[in-house]
XYZ file of N, CA, C and O in Angstrom:
392
model
N 111.839 96.358 73.838
C 111.478 96.263 75.400
C 110.722 95.287 75.845
O 110.367 94.640 77.029
N 109.732 94.755 74.975
C 108.993 93.287 75.442
C 109.876 92.490 76.358
O 109.387 91.958 77.256
N 110.847 92.224 76.069
C 111.855 90.983 76.160
C 112.055 91.561 77.842
O 112.377 91.078 78.873
N 112.566 92.962 77.615
C 113.010 93.532 79.032
C 111.603 93.542 80.475
O 111.865 93.466 81.293
N 110.359 93.924 79.880
C 109.044 93.629 80.041
C 109.245 92.605 81.045
O 108.630 92.378 82.303
N 109.037 91.191 80.119
C 108.723 90.042 80.544
C 110.219 89.918 81.987
O 109.580 89.088 82.395
N 111.199 90.145 81.824
C 112.273 90.284 82.603
C 111.738 90.949 83.812
O 112.418 90.716 85.044
N 111.092 92.316 83.760
C 110.714 93.061 84.868
C 109.527 92.111 86.082
O 109.611 92.122 86.917
N 108.588 91.520 84.983
C 107.541 90.752 85.889
C 108.268 89.866 85.894
O 107.800 89.057 86.881
N 109.162 89.266 85.891
C 109.987 87.846 85.938
C 110.342 88.447 87.655
O 110.394 87.552 88.480
N 111.271 89.419 87.535
C 111.656 89.765 88.701
C 110.666 90.363 89.879
O 110.619 89.762 91.339
N 109.617 91.057 89.243
C 108.466 91.016 90.375
C 108.278 90.082 91.112
O 107.708 89.950 92.742
N 107.712 89.002 90.155
C 107.365 87.885 90.543
C 107.825 86.702 91.632
O 107.171 86.362 92.615
N 109.001 87.240 91.991
C 110.238 86.892 93.221
C 110.259 87.894 94.339
O 109.999 87.115 95.291
N 108.855 88.818 94.346
C 109.158 89.711 95.192
C 108.001 89.746 95.606
O 107.371 90.462 96.422
N 106.677 89.334 95.267
C 105.304 89.429 95.234
C 104.394 88.012 95.619
O 104.903 86.837 95.265
N 103.217 87.487 96.046
C 102.744 86.642 96.351
C 102.304 86.084 94.816
O 101.879 87.045 94.030
N 102.092 84.519 94.832
C 101.555 84.672 93.546
C 99.891 85.128 93.466
O 99.211 85.019 92.399
N 99.384 84.885 94.797
C 98.039 85.807 94.462
C 97.973 86.876 93.741
O 97.356 87.545 93.048
N 98.954 88.072 94.408
C 99.002 89.443 94.057
C 99.442 89.658 92.089
O 99.171 90.227 91.634
N 100.376 88.596 92.278
C 101.173 88.568 91.000
C 99.925 88.506 89.926
O 99.863 88.867 88.851
N 99.025 86.885 90.484
C 97.956 86.973 89.428
C 97.112 88.034 89.334
O 96.703 87.979 88.097
N 96.778 88.366 90.072
C 95.726 89.447 90.207
C 95.708 90.649 89.622
O 95.117 91.251 88.501
N 97.243 91.317 89.583
C 97.299 92.467 89.152
C 98.639 92.358 87.981
O 98.623 93.224 86.672
N 99.499 91.634 88.068
C 100.597 91.588 86.911
C 100.102 91.344 85.446
O 101.048 91.239 84.589
N 99.532 90.204 85.879
C 99.275 89.129 84.344
C 98.352 89.823 83.450
O 98.459 89.607 82.128
N 97.618 91.069 84.009
C 96.903 91.643 82.700
C 97.334 93.178 82.982
O 96.860 93.828 82.016
N 98.761 93.209 83.350
C 99.493 94.501 82.483
C 99.846 94.440 81.084
O 100.290 93.475 80.920
N 99.939 95.012 80.541
C 100.595 95.465 78.789
C 101.366 96.319 79.462
O 100.895 97.587 79.263
N 102.273 96.334 78.441
C 103.345 97.397 78.017
C 102.552 98.056 76.711
O 102.865 97.111 75.653
N 102.685 99.383 76.895
C 102.248 99.959 75.412
C 103.504 100.694 74.758
O 103.714 100.560 73.784
N 104.010 101.407 76.178
C 105.509 101.909 75.225
C 106.586 102.468 76.558
O 106.354 102.144 77.191
N 107.509 102.403 75.792
C 108.644 103.207 76.317
C 109.499 104.227 75.637
O 110.488 103.656 74.811
N 109.373 105.288 75.630
C 109.491 106.037 75.143
C 110.060 107.603 75.449
O 108.752 107.567 76.681
N 110.814 108.337 75.251
C 111.437 109.181 75.981
C 111.410 109.351 77.809
O 111.111 110.081 78.432
N 111.829 108.425 78.429
C 112.195 107.856 79.427
C 110.779 107.531 80.254
O 110.990 107.548 81.419
N 109.609 107.115 79.574
C 108.544 106.783 80.084
C 107.986 105.662 80.041
O 107.564 105.575 78.525
N 107.950 104.822 81.230
C 107.056 103.410 80.659
C 105.530 103.844 80.887
O 105.151 104.143 81.701
N 105.037 103.105 79.469
C 103.629 103.002 79.989
C 102.999 101.645 79.974
O 103.335 101.346 79.171
N 102.075 101.330 81.311
C 101.535 100.234 81.358
C 100.540 100.346 81.055
O 99.723 101.383 81.769
N 99.428 99.355 80.804
C 98.237 99.300 80.588
C 97.448 98.449 81.411
O 97.905 97.217 81.208
N 96.053 98.945 82.527
C 95.725 98.211 83.189
C 94.410 97.955 82.664
O 93.746 98.897 82.067
N 94.007 97.115 83.201
C 92.859 96.562 82.368
C 91.847 97.162 83.036
O 90.313 97.320 82.298
N 91.328 97.753 84.589
C 90.684 98.639 84.920
C 91.221 99.411 85.665
O 92.417 99.323 86.277
N 90.477 100.384 86.288
C 90.584 101.549 87.335
C 91.332 101.156 89.072
O 92.435 101.242 89.294
N 90.719 100.049 89.477
C 91.227 99.090 90.285
C 92.786 98.837 90.241
O 93.353 98.773 91.233
N 93.003 97.479 88.868
C 94.519 97.579 88.923
C 95.326 98.424 89.005
O 96.126 98.541 89.197
N 94.816 99.525 88.067
C 95.650 100.764 88.047
C 95.923 101.338 89.339
O 97.127 101.718 89.785
N 94.671 101.638 90.512
C 95.081 102.437 91.412
C 96.380 101.212 92.153
O 96.785 101.658 93.519
N 96.012 99.636 92.176
C 97.021 99.094 93.143
C 98.394 99.421 92.545
O 98.957 99.194 93.445
N 98.351 99.319 91.604
C 99.801 99.388 90.897
C 100.257 100.452 91.497
O 101.057 100.704 91.757
N 99.843 101.555 91.023
C 100.450 102.949 91.493
C 100.401 103.248 92.809
O 101.371 103.614 93.328
N 99.651 102.564 93.825
C 99.839 102.794 95.124
C 100.668 101.755 95.602
O 101.226 102.044 96.630
N 100.569 100.269 95.371
C 101.340 99.468 96.400
C 102.664 99.206 95.488
O 103.380 98.355 96.052
N 102.560 98.981 94.263
C 103.517 98.222 93.519
C 104.473 99.232 92.561
O 105.274 98.137 91.628
N 104.331 100.337 92.455
C 104.992 101.274 91.782
C 106.306 101.260 92.062
O 107.573 100.811 91.372
N 107.126 101.098 93.375
C 108.027 100.986 93.839
C 108.721 99.661 93.158
O 109.922 99.375 93.047
N 107.953 98.618 93.367
C 108.373 97.131 93.059
C 108.407 97.327 91.569
O 109.755 96.606 91.413
N 107.912 97.888 91.020
C 108.604 97.877 89.379
C 109.613 98.758 89.004
O 110.306 98.424 88.485
N 109.485 99.573 89.981
C 111.087 100.901 89.476
C 111.960 99.846 90.183
O 113.350 99.718 89.509
N 112.064 99.015 91.444
C 113.123 98.182 91.839
C 113.661 96.881 90.846
O 114.759 96.960 90.850
N 112.149 96.751 90.013
C 112.738 95.557 88.995
C 113.294 96.473 87.869
O 114.720 95.473 87.854
N 113.100 97.398 87.702
C 113.693 97.786 86.747
C 115.253 98.489 87.146
O 116.143 98.287 85.918
N 115.536 98.702 87.852
C 116.885 99.082 88.654
C 117.857 97.425 88.961
O 118.762 97.572 88.196
N 116.966 96.566 88.757
C 117.839 95.528 88.972
C 118.256 95.098 87.745
O 119.315 94.472 87.715
N 117.573 95.326 86.719
C 117.969 94.938 85.285
C 118.711 96.025 84.310
O 118.758 95.827 82.904
N 119.031 97.277 85.385
C 120.018 98.294 85.043
C 119.195 98.785 83.485
O 119.843 98.952 82.578
N 117.908 99.064 83.670
C 117.597 99.379 82.610
C 117.407 101.003 82.434
O 117.176 101.593 81.180
N 117.684 101.588 83.904
C 117.810 103.412 83.473
C 116.714 104.061 84.414
O 115.943 103.424 84.802
N 116.767 104.997 84.420
C 115.645 105.488 85.190
C 114.351 106.429 84.242
O 114.785 106.394 83.285
N 113.346 105.403 84.539
C 112.399 105.720 84.034
C 111.107 106.246 84.827
O 111.145 105.667 85.982
N 110.298 107.115 84.105
C 108.918 107.100 85.092
C 108.096 106.284 84.393
O 108.091 105.502 83.418
N 107.338 105.928 85.431
C 106.032 104.703 85.357
C 104.639 105.721 85.518
O 104.176 105.957 85.873
N 104.061 105.014 83.746
C 102.975 105.588 83.863
C 102.116 104.557 83.706
O 102.072 103.749 82.795
N 101.043 104.625 84.450
C 100.052 103.192 84.203
C 98.439 103.761 83.667
O 97.994 104.981 84.551
N 97.985 103.552 82.432
C 96.619 103.846 82.159
C 95.900 102.708 82.106
O 96.070 101.734 82.152
N 94.435 102.873 82.168
C 93.364 102.153 81.898
C 93.114 102.073 80.903
O 92.740 102.656 79.416
N 93.035 100.547 80.344
C 92.550 100.239 78.589
C 91.275 100.900 78.313
O 90.257 101.283 79.404
N 91.468 101.231 77.114
C 89.918 101.698 76.539
C 88.811 100.598 76.419
O 89.624 99.982 75.912
N 87.823 100.962 77.225
C 86.979 99.619 75.981
C 86.458 100.015 75.316
O 85.694 101.274 75.185
N 85.951 99.386 74.130
C 85.156 99.740 72.973
C 83.420 99.710 73.648
O 83.545 98.428 73.937
N 82.730 100.845 73.349
C 81.373 100.118 73.876
C 80.663 99.874 72.350
O 80.669 100.128 71.077
N 79.792 98.756 72.574
C 79.046 97.802 72.231
C 78.040 98.477 71.844
O 77.392 99.053 72.648
N 77.643 98.649 70.957
C 76.187 99.617 70.768
C 75.039 98.247 70.171
O 75.448 97.240 69.687
N 74.250 98.590 70.772
C 72.946 97.701 70.633
C 72.333 97.601 69.416
O 71.854 98.721 68.797
N 72.711 96.886 68.233
C 72.349 96.857 66.937
C 71.112 95.934 66.966
O 70.507 95.079 67.464
N 70.024 96.455 66.198
C 68.782 95.621 66.280
C 68.589 95.652 64.877
O 68.943 96.140 63.788
N 68.159 94.185 64.512
C 68.114 93.994 62.939
C 66.590 94.559 62.479
O 65.885 94.194 63.144
N 66.572 95.384 61.595
C 65.349 95.957 61.320
C 64.522 94.909 59.905
O 65.254 94.502 58.835
N 63.542 93.965 60.194
C 62.907 93.838 59.356
C 62.012 94.328 58.433
O 61.103 95.118 58.980
N 62.066 94.374 57.063
C 61.546 95.004 56.135
C 60.180 94.404 55.749
O 60.588 93.511 54.839
N 58.904 94.862 55.950
C 57.913 93.860 55.039
C 57.009 94.800 54.288
O 56.641 96.122 54.657
N 56.998 94.325 53.488
C 56.129 94.763 52.034
C 54.683 94.601 52.657
O 54.293 93.176 52.412
N 54.165 95.553 51.862
C 52.844 95.822 51.767
C 52.119 95.106 50.736
O 50.731 95.130 50.504
N 52.924 94.866 49.753
C 52.543 95.074 48.544
C 52.118 93.317 47.894
O 52.716 92.990 48.409
N 51.400 93.266 47.337
C 50.880 92.097 46.648
C 52.057 91.285 46.109
O 52.613 92.177 45.414
N 52.344 90.056 46.291
C 53.007 89.056 45.672
C 52.240 88.828 43.932
O 51.068 88.558 44.247
N 52.982 89.126 42.947
C 52.369 88.486 41.908
C 52.579 89.421 40.671
O 52.512 89.325 39.462
């Protein structure tokens, strides 16, 4: 499916502005295509909402143009690993050297 996904992106690029393509579609990642569900990962909730609200039909049209078949489109937000602040603790010995 990765080659098909690139074909979908190429098809979409011909139908949206360069700015919209750069803003939304270059950040999408194909996660899976199983059981008739195409799962796409968006980097954040804003991109997810834009794809679902404005561009879902465009993705569907690109899939149809490529004769991929009927797929449901699911957009998920990327999971961000939380970085924990780690402090280096220096252990100081009070015992005399010697």
